[in-house]
Amino acid sequence: MRINKFIAQAGVTSRRKADQLIADRKVRVNGAVLTEPGYDVQPGDEVRVDGRVIENSGEAKKVYYAMNKPVGVITSVSDDRGRATVLDLIEDHDVRIFPVGRLDFNTSGLLFLTNDGDFAYHLSHPKHKVNKTYRVRINGNISKAALAKLRHGVDIGHFVTSPAQVNVIMWTKHSTLLEVTIHEGKNRQVRRMFEAVGKHVQELERIQIANIPLGHLKPGTYRKLNPDEVSYLMGL
Ligand code: URA
């Protein structure tokens, strides 16, 4: 394996930065400063970066991020129409990460990204019923009957939603803000639930997944999930 890939896959840094470390003479192989950027690491080689031995088991290190997806980027790893994707917001990643589930182009809020297929599968599997909470803004107000329907379950076209938690957070003459918690993840589910009761969603933001809140992440920024959060989510 090429040295820059070896260093990147071990989770030290990106391939590009690994090349820079080599150019800066910070990489040693078997005790000698590496001068050949294209060096192929051999079994048994001892690779050090800044004096620290680098272990690479051959498997990409698992990474887990929580992002605040902004409106106007797509939740995909690439787009044939050239639109910005959530991956464009992650700097300096070398391993193949992908989003866990999906938020619409016009939805903002909490989105996990990872290179761990088991993690993504676990959180997305319907049997785990992982709660997701959304802030929903609609025009005007909402009737008690409509709230009762949303709470009970509505037909969104070939699918009746499970009971949802629906709370009105505040209202003005012009709009109403609600919090909705569901555990299903049908395409455009929240928007379609409100359409089913005659309401058009103006703004939609995911503010929590299970017990992980969006917190103070600014739109377009992200943080690493810590090991406790990852094991909690995997235990759901
Ligand atoms: N429900 C929606 O309608 N859109 C999303 O992006 C997420 C949930």
Short mmCIF file of N, CA and C in Angstrom, two decimals, residues 18-182:
data_model
loop_
_atom_site.label_atom_id
_atom_site.label_comp_id
_atom_site.label_asym_id
_atom_site.label_seq_id
_atom_site.Cartn_x
_atom_site.Cartn_y
_atom_site.Cartn_z
N ALA A 18 -0.76 13.77 4.27
CA ALA A 18 0.30 12.78 4.46
C ALA A 18 1.45 13.08 3.50
N ASP A 19 1.11 13.45 2.28
CA ASP A 19 2.16 13.81 1.30
C ASP A 19 2.99 14.99 1.83
N GLN A 20 2.28 15.92 2.46
CA GLN A 20 2.98 17.09 3.00
C GLN A 20 3.90 16.68 4.15
N LEU A 21 3.43 15.76 5.00
CA LEU A 21 4.27 15.27 6.11
C LEU A 21 5.53 14.62 5.57
N ILE A 22 5.37 13.89 4.46
CA ILE A 22 6.54 13.24 3.85
C ILE A 22 7.51 14.31 3.34
N ALA A 23 6.94 15.32 2.63
CA ALA A 23 7.78 16.41 2.11
C ALA A 23 8.48 17.15 3.26
N ASP A 24 7.81 17.24 4.40
CA ASP A 24 8.40 17.92 5.57
C ASP A 24 9.36 17.01 6.34
N ARG A 25 9.62 15.84 5.82
CA ARG A 25 10.58 14.88 6.41
C ARG A 25 10.14 14.42 7.80
N LYS A 26 8.83 14.33 7.99
CA LYS A 26 8.31 13.93 9.30
C LYS A 26 7.96 12.44 9.33
N VAL A 27 8.15 11.77 8.21
CA VAL A 27 7.79 10.35 8.15
C VAL A 27 9.06 9.51 8.06
N ARG A 28 9.14 8.51 8.94
CA ARG A 28 10.29 7.58 8.92
C ARG A 28 9.79 6.18 8.67
N VAL A 29 10.53 5.44 7.87
CA VAL A 29 10.23 4.03 7.68
C VAL A 29 11.45 3.24 8.12
N ASN A 30 11.23 2.34 9.06
CA ASN A 30 12.31 1.53 9.64
C ASN A 30 13.49 2.41 10.08
N GLY A 31 13.13 3.54 10.68
CA GLY A 31 14.15 4.40 11.28
C GLY A 31 14.70 5.48 10.35
N ALA A 32 14.51 5.33 9.04
CA ALA A 32 15.11 6.30 8.12
C ALA A 32 14.06 7.28 7.60
N VAL A 33 14.45 8.56 7.49
CA VAL A 33 13.52 9.55 6.93
C VAL A 33 13.14 9.13 5.51
N LEU A 34 11.86 9.14 5.24
CA LEU A 34 11.38 8.71 3.92
C LEU A 34 11.52 9.85 2.93
N THR A 35 12.17 9.57 1.83
CA THR A 35 12.37 10.62 0.82
C THR A 35 11.56 10.31 -0.44
N GLU A 36 11.02 9.11 -0.50
CA GLU A 36 10.32 8.72 -1.72
C GLU A 36 8.81 8.79 -1.47
N PRO A 37 8.10 9.81 -2.02
CA PRO A 37 6.68 9.97 -1.70
C PRO A 37 5.81 8.80 -2.18
N GLY A 38 6.28 8.08 -3.18
CA GLY A 38 5.47 6.97 -3.71
C GLY A 38 5.80 5.63 -3.09
N TYR A 39 6.50 5.66 -1.96
CA TYR A 39 6.95 4.39 -1.33
C TYR A 39 5.78 3.45 -1.05
N ASP A 40 6.01 2.18 -1.35
CA ASP A 40 5.01 1.14 -1.09
C ASP A 40 5.34 0.48 0.24
N VAL A 41 4.45 0.60 1.21
CA VAL A 41 4.74 0.03 2.54
C VAL A 41 4.73 -1.50 2.45
N GLN A 42 5.75 -2.11 3.03
CA GLN A 42 5.89 -3.57 2.99
C GLN A 42 5.45 -4.16 4.33
N PRO A 43 4.95 -5.40 4.31
CA PRO A 43 4.61 -6.04 5.60
C PRO A 43 5.81 -6.01 6.53
N GLY A 44 5.58 -5.64 7.76
CA GLY A 44 6.68 -5.60 8.73
C GLY A 44 7.38 -4.26 8.82
N ASP A 45 7.10 -3.36 7.89
CA ASP A 45 7.72 -2.02 7.97
C ASP A 45 7.25 -1.31 9.24
N GLU A 46 8.16 -0.56 9.86
CA GLU A 46 7.74 0.29 10.97
C GLU A 46 7.64 1.72 10.44
N VAL A 47 6.41 2.25 10.44
CA VAL A 47 6.19 3.61 9.94
C VAL A 47 5.98 4.52 11.14
N ARG A 48 6.72 5.63 11.16
CA ARG A 48 6.51 6.62 12.23
C ARG A 48 6.19 7.97 11.63
N VAL A 49 5.23 8.67 12.25
CA VAL A 49 4.94 10.06 11.87
C VAL A 49 5.24 10.90 13.09
N ASP A 50 6.13 11.87 12.94
CA ASP A 50 6.53 12.69 14.09
C ASP A 50 6.97 11.82 15.26
N GLY A 51 7.60 10.73 14.96
CA GLY A 51 8.13 9.87 16.01
C GLY A 51 7.17 8.81 16.52
N ARG A 52 5.87 8.97 16.16
CA ARG A 52 4.86 8.04 16.70
C ARG A 52 4.64 6.89 15.71
N VAL A 53 4.64 5.68 16.25
CA VAL A 53 4.44 4.50 15.38
C VAL A 53 2.98 4.48 14.89
N ILE A 54 2.81 4.25 13.61
CA ILE A 54 1.48 4.21 13.00
C ILE A 54 1.07 2.77 12.77
N GLU A 55 -0.06 2.42 13.35
CA GLU A 55 -0.60 1.07 13.14
C GLU A 55 -1.67 1.15 12.06
N ASN A 56 -1.60 0.26 11.13
CA ASN A 56 -2.66 0.19 10.14
C ASN A 56 -3.04 -1.27 9.96
N SER A 57 -4.23 -1.59 10.44
CA SER A 57 -4.69 -2.98 10.43
C SER A 57 -5.16 -3.39 9.04
N GLY A 58 -5.17 -2.44 8.10
CA GLY A 58 -5.67 -2.74 6.77
C GLY A 58 -7.13 -2.36 6.61
N GLU A 59 -7.76 -2.04 7.73
CA GLU A 59 -9.15 -1.61 7.65
C GLU A 59 -9.21 -0.12 7.91
N ALA A 60 -10.08 0.56 7.17
CA ALA A 60 -10.20 2.00 7.38
C ALA A 60 -10.71 2.25 8.79
N LYS A 61 -10.14 3.24 9.44
CA LYS A 61 -10.62 3.62 10.77
C LYS A 61 -12.06 4.14 10.64
N LYS A 62 -12.88 3.76 11.60
CA LYS A 62 -14.27 4.19 11.53
C LYS A 62 -14.40 5.64 12.02
N VAL A 63 -15.16 6.40 11.27
CA VAL A 63 -15.39 7.79 11.67
C VAL A 63 -16.90 8.07 11.73
N TYR A 64 -17.27 8.95 12.63
CA TYR A 64 -18.70 9.25 12.85
C TYR A 64 -18.82 10.76 13.07
N TYR A 65 -19.66 11.39 12.26
CA TYR A 65 -19.85 12.84 12.39
C TYR A 65 -21.32 13.16 12.60
N ALA A 66 -21.55 14.26 13.32
CA ALA A 66 -22.88 14.87 13.40
C ALA A 66 -22.77 16.21 12.71
N MET A 67 -23.62 16.43 11.71
CA MET A 67 -23.56 17.68 10.94
C MET A 67 -24.87 18.43 11.10
N ASN A 68 -24.79 19.75 11.00
CA ASN A 68 -26.00 20.53 10.80
C ASN A 68 -26.10 20.82 9.31
N LYS A 69 -26.89 20.01 8.64
CA LYS A 69 -27.04 20.17 7.19
C LYS A 69 -27.79 21.48 6.91
N PRO A 70 -27.22 22.33 6.08
CA PRO A 70 -27.95 23.55 5.74
C PRO A 70 -28.98 23.27 4.65
N VAL A 71 -29.95 24.16 4.50
CA VAL A 71 -30.85 24.12 3.35
C VAL A 71 -30.02 24.33 2.10
N GLY A 72 -30.37 23.65 1.01
CA GLY A 72 -29.71 23.93 -0.27
C GLY A 72 -28.53 23.04 -0.59
N VAL A 73 -28.32 22.00 0.18
CA VAL A 73 -27.32 20.98 -0.21
C VAL A 73 -28.03 19.63 -0.20
N ILE A 74 -27.54 18.74 -1.05
CA ILE A 74 -28.24 17.46 -1.12
C ILE A 74 -27.54 16.41 -0.26
N THR A 75 -28.37 15.51 0.27
CA THR A 75 -27.86 14.44 1.13
C THR A 75 -27.50 13.26 0.25
N SER A 76 -26.31 13.35 -0.34
CA SER A 76 -25.88 12.31 -1.26
C SER A 76 -24.37 12.43 -1.36
N VAL A 77 -23.73 11.40 -1.90
CA VAL A 77 -22.27 11.50 -2.01
C VAL A 77 -21.85 12.17 -3.31
N SER A 78 -22.77 12.26 -4.27
CA SER A 78 -22.44 12.99 -5.50
C SER A 78 -23.75 13.42 -6.14
N ASP A 79 -23.67 14.36 -7.08
CA ASP A 79 -24.88 14.81 -7.75
C ASP A 79 -24.60 15.00 -9.22
N ASP A 80 -25.43 14.38 -10.06
CA ASP A 80 -25.17 14.49 -11.50
C ASP A 80 -25.52 15.87 -12.03
N ARG A 81 -26.21 16.67 -11.21
CA ARG A 81 -26.50 18.05 -11.65
C ARG A 81 -25.52 19.05 -11.06
N GLY A 82 -24.49 18.53 -10.40
CA GLY A 82 -23.43 19.41 -9.92
C GLY A 82 -23.78 20.23 -8.69
N ARG A 83 -24.88 19.87 -8.00
CA ARG A 83 -25.23 20.64 -6.80
C ARG A 83 -24.33 20.24 -5.63
N ALA A 84 -24.22 21.15 -4.68
CA ALA A 84 -23.38 20.87 -3.51
C ALA A 84 -23.98 19.70 -2.72
N THR A 85 -23.12 18.83 -2.23
CA THR A 85 -23.58 17.72 -1.39
C THR A 85 -23.04 17.90 0.02
N VAL A 86 -23.61 17.13 0.93
CA VAL A 86 -23.14 17.21 2.32
C VAL A 86 -21.66 16.85 2.43
N LEU A 87 -21.18 16.01 1.53
CA LEU A 87 -19.76 15.64 1.62
C LEU A 87 -18.84 16.81 1.28
N ASP A 88 -19.35 17.73 0.46
CA ASP A 88 -18.54 18.91 0.13
C ASP A 88 -18.26 19.75 1.38
N LEU A 89 -19.08 19.55 2.41
CA LEU A 89 -18.91 20.35 3.64
C LEU A 89 -17.88 19.75 4.59
N ILE A 90 -17.51 18.49 4.35
CA ILE A 90 -16.57 17.83 5.26
C ILE A 90 -15.16 18.01 4.70
N GLU A 91 -14.35 18.67 5.49
CA GLU A 91 -12.99 18.96 5.04
C GLU A 91 -12.10 17.76 5.27
N ASP A 92 -11.21 17.55 4.34
CA ASP A 92 -10.08 16.73 4.66
C ASP A 92 -10.42 15.30 5.03
N HIS A 93 -11.47 14.75 4.41
CA HIS A 93 -11.74 13.35 4.74
C HIS A 93 -11.12 12.49 3.67
N ASP A 94 -10.60 11.38 4.08
CA ASP A 94 -9.98 10.51 3.11
C ASP A 94 -10.76 9.22 2.95
N VAL A 95 -11.33 8.77 4.06
CA VAL A 95 -12.08 7.53 4.00
C VAL A 95 -13.43 7.79 3.34
N ARG A 96 -14.06 6.74 2.87
CA ARG A 96 -15.32 6.90 2.12
C ARG A 96 -16.48 7.04 3.08
N ILE A 97 -16.87 8.26 3.34
CA ILE A 97 -17.99 8.44 4.25
C ILE A 97 -19.26 8.71 3.46
N PHE A 98 -20.38 8.46 4.12
CA PHE A 98 -21.67 8.65 3.47
C PHE A 98 -22.68 9.05 4.55
N PRO A 99 -23.78 9.70 4.12
CA PRO A 99 -24.79 10.12 5.10
C PRO A 99 -25.63 8.94 5.58
N VAL A 100 -26.08 9.02 6.81
CA VAL A 100 -26.98 8.01 7.38
C VAL A 100 -28.40 8.54 7.18
N GLY A 101 -29.14 7.93 6.30
CA GLY A 101 -30.49 8.42 6.00
C GLY A 101 -30.41 9.68 5.15
N ARG A 102 -31.50 10.41 5.14
CA ARG A 102 -31.57 11.51 4.19
C ARG A 102 -32.39 12.67 4.75
N LEU A 103 -31.97 13.86 4.41
CA LEU A 103 -32.80 15.05 4.64
C LEU A 103 -33.02 15.69 3.27
N ASP A 104 -34.23 16.23 3.06
CA ASP A 104 -34.52 16.89 1.78
C ASP A 104 -33.59 18.08 1.54
N PHE A 105 -33.50 18.44 0.27
CA PHE A 105 -32.75 19.64 -0.14
C PHE A 105 -33.14 20.86 0.73
N ASN A 106 -34.44 20.99 0.98
CA ASN A 106 -34.93 22.17 1.72
C ASN A 106 -35.05 21.96 3.22
N THR A 107 -34.57 20.83 3.71
CA THR A 107 -34.60 20.56 5.16
C THR A 107 -33.21 20.80 5.72
N SER A 108 -33.16 21.36 6.92
CA SER A 108 -31.86 21.54 7.57
C SER A 108 -31.81 20.66 8.82
N GLY A 109 -30.64 20.66 9.46
CA GLY A 109 -30.56 20.01 10.76
C GLY A 109 -29.68 18.80 10.84
N LEU A 110 -29.93 18.03 11.91
CA LEU A 110 -28.98 16.98 12.31
C LEU A 110 -28.93 15.81 11.33
N LEU A 111 -27.70 15.52 10.91
CA LEU A 111 -27.46 14.41 9.99
C LEU A 111 -26.17 13.73 10.42
N PHE A 112 -26.20 12.41 10.52
CA PHE A 112 -24.97 11.68 10.81
C PHE A 112 -24.30 11.26 9.51
N LEU A 113 -22.98 11.25 9.54
CA LEU A 113 -22.21 10.71 8.41
C LEU A 113 -21.17 9.76 8.97
N THR A 114 -20.86 8.73 8.21
CA THR A 114 -19.93 7.72 8.69
C THR A 114 -19.33 6.94 7.53
N ASN A 115 -18.34 6.14 7.81
CA ASN A 115 -17.88 5.14 6.84
C ASN A 115 -18.22 3.73 7.36
N ASP A 116 -19.04 3.68 8.42
CA ASP A 116 -19.37 2.41 9.07
C ASP A 116 -20.76 1.94 8.61
N GLY A 117 -20.75 0.98 7.70
CA GLY A 117 -22.01 0.47 7.14
C GLY A 117 -22.92 -0.12 8.19
N ASP A 118 -22.34 -0.77 9.21
CA ASP A 118 -23.18 -1.38 10.26
C ASP A 118 -23.93 -0.30 11.05
N PHE A 119 -23.23 0.79 11.33
CA PHE A 119 -23.82 1.91 12.07
C PHE A 119 -25.00 2.47 11.28
N ALA A 120 -24.78 2.71 9.99
CA ALA A 120 -25.83 3.28 9.14
C ALA A 120 -27.02 2.32 9.06
N TYR A 121 -26.73 1.04 8.89
CA TYR A 121 -27.78 0.03 8.78
C TYR A 121 -28.58 -0.03 10.08
N HIS A 122 -27.87 -0.03 11.19
CA HIS A 122 -28.53 -0.13 12.49
C HIS A 122 -29.50 1.03 12.71
N LEU A 123 -29.01 2.24 12.46
CA LEU A 123 -29.86 3.41 12.74
C LEU A 123 -31.03 3.53 11.76
N SER A 124 -30.85 2.99 10.56
CA SER A 124 -31.90 3.15 9.54
C SER A 124 -32.92 2.02 9.58
N HIS A 125 -32.62 0.94 10.31
CA HIS A 125 -33.52 -0.21 10.26
C HIS A 125 -34.83 0.10 10.99
N PRO A 126 -35.98 -0.10 10.32
CA PRO A 126 -37.27 0.24 10.95
C PRO A 126 -37.48 -0.45 12.29
N LYS A 127 -36.93 -1.65 12.46
CA LYS A 127 -37.23 -2.38 13.70
C LYS A 127 -36.62 -1.69 14.93
N HIS A 128 -35.63 -0.84 14.74
CA HIS A 128 -35.03 -0.16 15.88
C HIS A 128 -35.79 1.10 16.30
N LYS A 129 -36.73 1.51 15.45
CA LYS A 129 -37.63 2.63 15.79
C LYS A 129 -36.89 3.82 16.41
N VAL A 130 -35.87 4.26 15.74
CA VAL A 130 -35.07 5.38 16.26
C VAL A 130 -35.86 6.68 16.10
N ASN A 131 -36.10 7.36 17.22
CA ASN A 131 -36.87 8.60 17.18
C ASN A 131 -36.07 9.72 16.52
N LYS A 132 -36.78 10.50 15.70
CA LYS A 132 -36.20 11.69 15.10
C LYS A 132 -37.17 12.84 15.36
N THR A 133 -36.63 13.93 15.86
CA THR A 133 -37.50 15.07 16.19
C THR A 133 -37.23 16.23 15.23
N TYR A 134 -38.33 16.81 14.76
CA TYR A 134 -38.26 17.89 13.78
C TYR A 134 -38.97 19.13 14.31
N ARG A 135 -38.40 20.28 13.97
CA ARG A 135 -39.11 21.56 14.15
C ARG A 135 -39.77 21.89 12.85
N VAL A 136 -41.04 22.19 12.92
CA VAL A 136 -41.84 22.37 11.71
C VAL A 136 -42.51 23.73 11.77
N ARG A 137 -42.32 24.54 10.74
CA ARG A 137 -43.06 25.80 10.71
C ARG A 137 -44.09 25.73 9.58
N ILE A 138 -45.32 26.08 9.93
CA ILE A 138 -46.38 26.12 8.93
C ILE A 138 -47.01 27.50 8.92
N ASN A 139 -47.66 27.84 7.80
CA ASN A 139 -48.40 29.09 7.73
C ASN A 139 -49.67 29.00 8.55
N GLY A 140 -50.04 30.09 9.17
CA GLY A 140 -51.32 30.15 9.88
C GLY A 140 -51.33 29.25 11.10
N ASN A 141 -52.50 28.80 11.48
CA ASN A 141 -52.59 27.96 12.67
C ASN A 141 -53.05 26.55 12.31
N ILE A 142 -53.15 25.73 13.34
CA ILE A 142 -53.53 24.34 13.09
C ILE A 142 -54.66 23.97 14.04
N SER A 143 -55.63 23.23 13.53
CA SER A 143 -56.81 22.92 14.36
C SER A 143 -56.50 21.76 15.31
N LYS A 144 -57.31 21.67 16.35
CA LYS A 144 -57.18 20.53 17.28
C LYS A 144 -57.38 19.22 16.55
N ALA A 145 -58.33 19.24 15.60
CA ALA A 145 -58.63 18.00 14.85
C ALA A 145 -57.41 17.56 14.03
N ALA A 146 -56.74 18.54 13.41
CA ALA A 146 -55.55 18.19 12.60
C ALA A 146 -54.44 17.65 13.50
N LEU A 147 -54.28 18.27 14.67
CA LEU A 147 -53.25 17.78 15.61
C LEU A 147 -53.57 16.35 16.04
N ALA A 148 -54.85 16.11 16.31
CA ALA A 148 -55.25 14.77 16.75
C ALA A 148 -54.96 13.74 15.65
N LYS A 149 -55.22 14.12 14.41
CA LYS A 149 -54.95 13.20 13.29
C LYS A 149 -53.46 12.89 13.18
N LEU A 150 -52.65 13.94 13.27
CA LEU A 150 -51.19 13.74 13.17
C LEU A 150 -50.70 12.83 14.29
N ARG A 151 -51.28 13.03 15.46
CA ARG A 151 -50.85 12.22 16.63
C ARG A 151 -51.29 10.78 16.49
N HIS A 152 -52.40 10.60 15.86
CA HIS A 152 -52.97 9.26 15.73
C HIS A 152 -52.31 8.48 14.60
N GLY A 153 -51.93 9.18 13.52
CA GLY A 153 -51.41 8.53 12.31
C GLY A 153 -52.25 8.95 11.12
N VAL A 154 -51.57 9.32 10.02
CA VAL A 154 -52.31 9.78 8.83
C VAL A 154 -51.86 8.99 7.61
N ASP A 155 -52.76 8.98 6.62
CA ASP A 155 -52.45 8.29 5.37
C ASP A 155 -51.67 9.26 4.48
N ILE A 156 -50.42 8.90 4.18
CA ILE A 156 -49.61 9.79 3.33
C ILE A 156 -49.50 9.21 1.91
N GLY A 157 -50.42 8.31 1.59
CA GLY A 157 -50.40 7.69 0.26
C GLY A 157 -49.74 6.34 0.33
N HIS A 158 -50.52 5.30 0.34
CA HIS A 158 -50.05 3.90 0.46
C HIS A 158 -49.32 3.62 1.76
N PHE A 159 -49.46 4.50 2.73
CA PHE A 159 -48.80 4.27 4.02
C PHE A 159 -49.49 5.09 5.10
N VAL A 160 -49.82 4.42 6.20
CA VAL A 160 -50.40 5.15 7.34
C VAL A 160 -49.31 5.27 8.40
N THR A 161 -49.04 6.51 8.79
CA THR A 161 -47.94 6.73 9.74
C THR A 161 -48.31 6.22 11.13
N SER A 162 -47.30 5.86 11.90
CA SER A 162 -47.52 5.45 13.29
C SER A 162 -47.86 6.69 14.11
N PRO A 163 -48.41 6.48 15.31
CA PRO A 163 -48.65 7.63 16.17
C PRO A 163 -47.37 8.47 16.35
N ALA A 164 -47.55 9.77 16.29
CA ALA A 164 -46.40 10.68 16.40
C ALA A 164 -46.59 11.58 17.62
N GLN A 165 -45.50 12.03 18.19
CA GLN A 165 -45.61 13.08 19.21
C GLN A 165 -45.63 14.41 18.48
N VAL A 166 -46.63 15.20 18.76
CA VAL A 166 -46.76 16.50 18.07
C VAL A 166 -47.07 17.56 19.11
N ASN A 167 -46.21 18.55 19.23
CA ASN A 167 -46.43 19.62 20.20
C ASN A 167 -46.34 20.98 19.51
N VAL A 168 -47.28 21.84 19.86
CA VAL A 168 -47.19 23.21 19.36
C VAL A 168 -46.23 23.97 20.29
N ILE A 169 -45.20 24.57 19.72
CA ILE A 169 -44.19 25.28 20.51
C ILE A 169 -44.58 26.75 20.65
N MET A 170 -44.98 27.36 19.55
CA MET A 170 -45.50 28.73 19.63
C MET A 170 -46.26 29.08 18.36
N TRP A 171 -47.05 30.10 18.46
CA TRP A 171 -47.80 30.51 17.28
C TRP A 171 -47.96 32.01 17.28
N THR A 172 -48.07 32.55 16.08
CA THR A 172 -48.38 33.97 15.92
C THR A 172 -49.60 34.03 14.99
N LYS A 173 -49.96 35.26 14.58
CA LYS A 173 -51.08 35.38 13.65
C LYS A 173 -50.75 34.68 12.33
N HIS A 174 -49.45 34.68 12.00
CA HIS A 174 -49.08 34.24 10.65
C HIS A 174 -48.57 32.81 10.55
N SER A 175 -47.99 32.32 11.64
CA SER A 175 -47.39 30.98 11.51
C SER A 175 -47.41 30.24 12.84
N THR A 176 -47.20 28.94 12.75
CA THR A 176 -47.17 28.08 13.93
C THR A 176 -45.91 27.23 13.88
N LEU A 177 -45.27 27.10 15.04
CA LEU A 177 -44.06 26.28 15.13
C LEU A 177 -44.40 25.05 15.97
N LEU A 178 -44.06 23.90 15.42
CA LEU A 178 -44.36 22.64 16.13
C LEU A 178 -43.10 21.79 16.26
N GLU A 179 -43.15 20.85 17.20
CA GLU A 179 -42.13 19.81 17.26
C GLU A 179 -42.81 18.47 17.05
N VAL A 180 -42.24 17.71 16.14
CA VAL A 180 -42.83 16.43 15.76
C VAL A 180 -41.78 15.35 15.91
N THR A 181 -42.13 14.27 16.62
CA THR A 181 -41.20 13.14 16.76
C THR A 181 -41.81 11.91 16.10
N ILE A 182 -41.04 11.36 15.17
CA ILE A 182 -41.47 10.13 14.49
C ILE A 182 -40.30 9.15 14.50
#
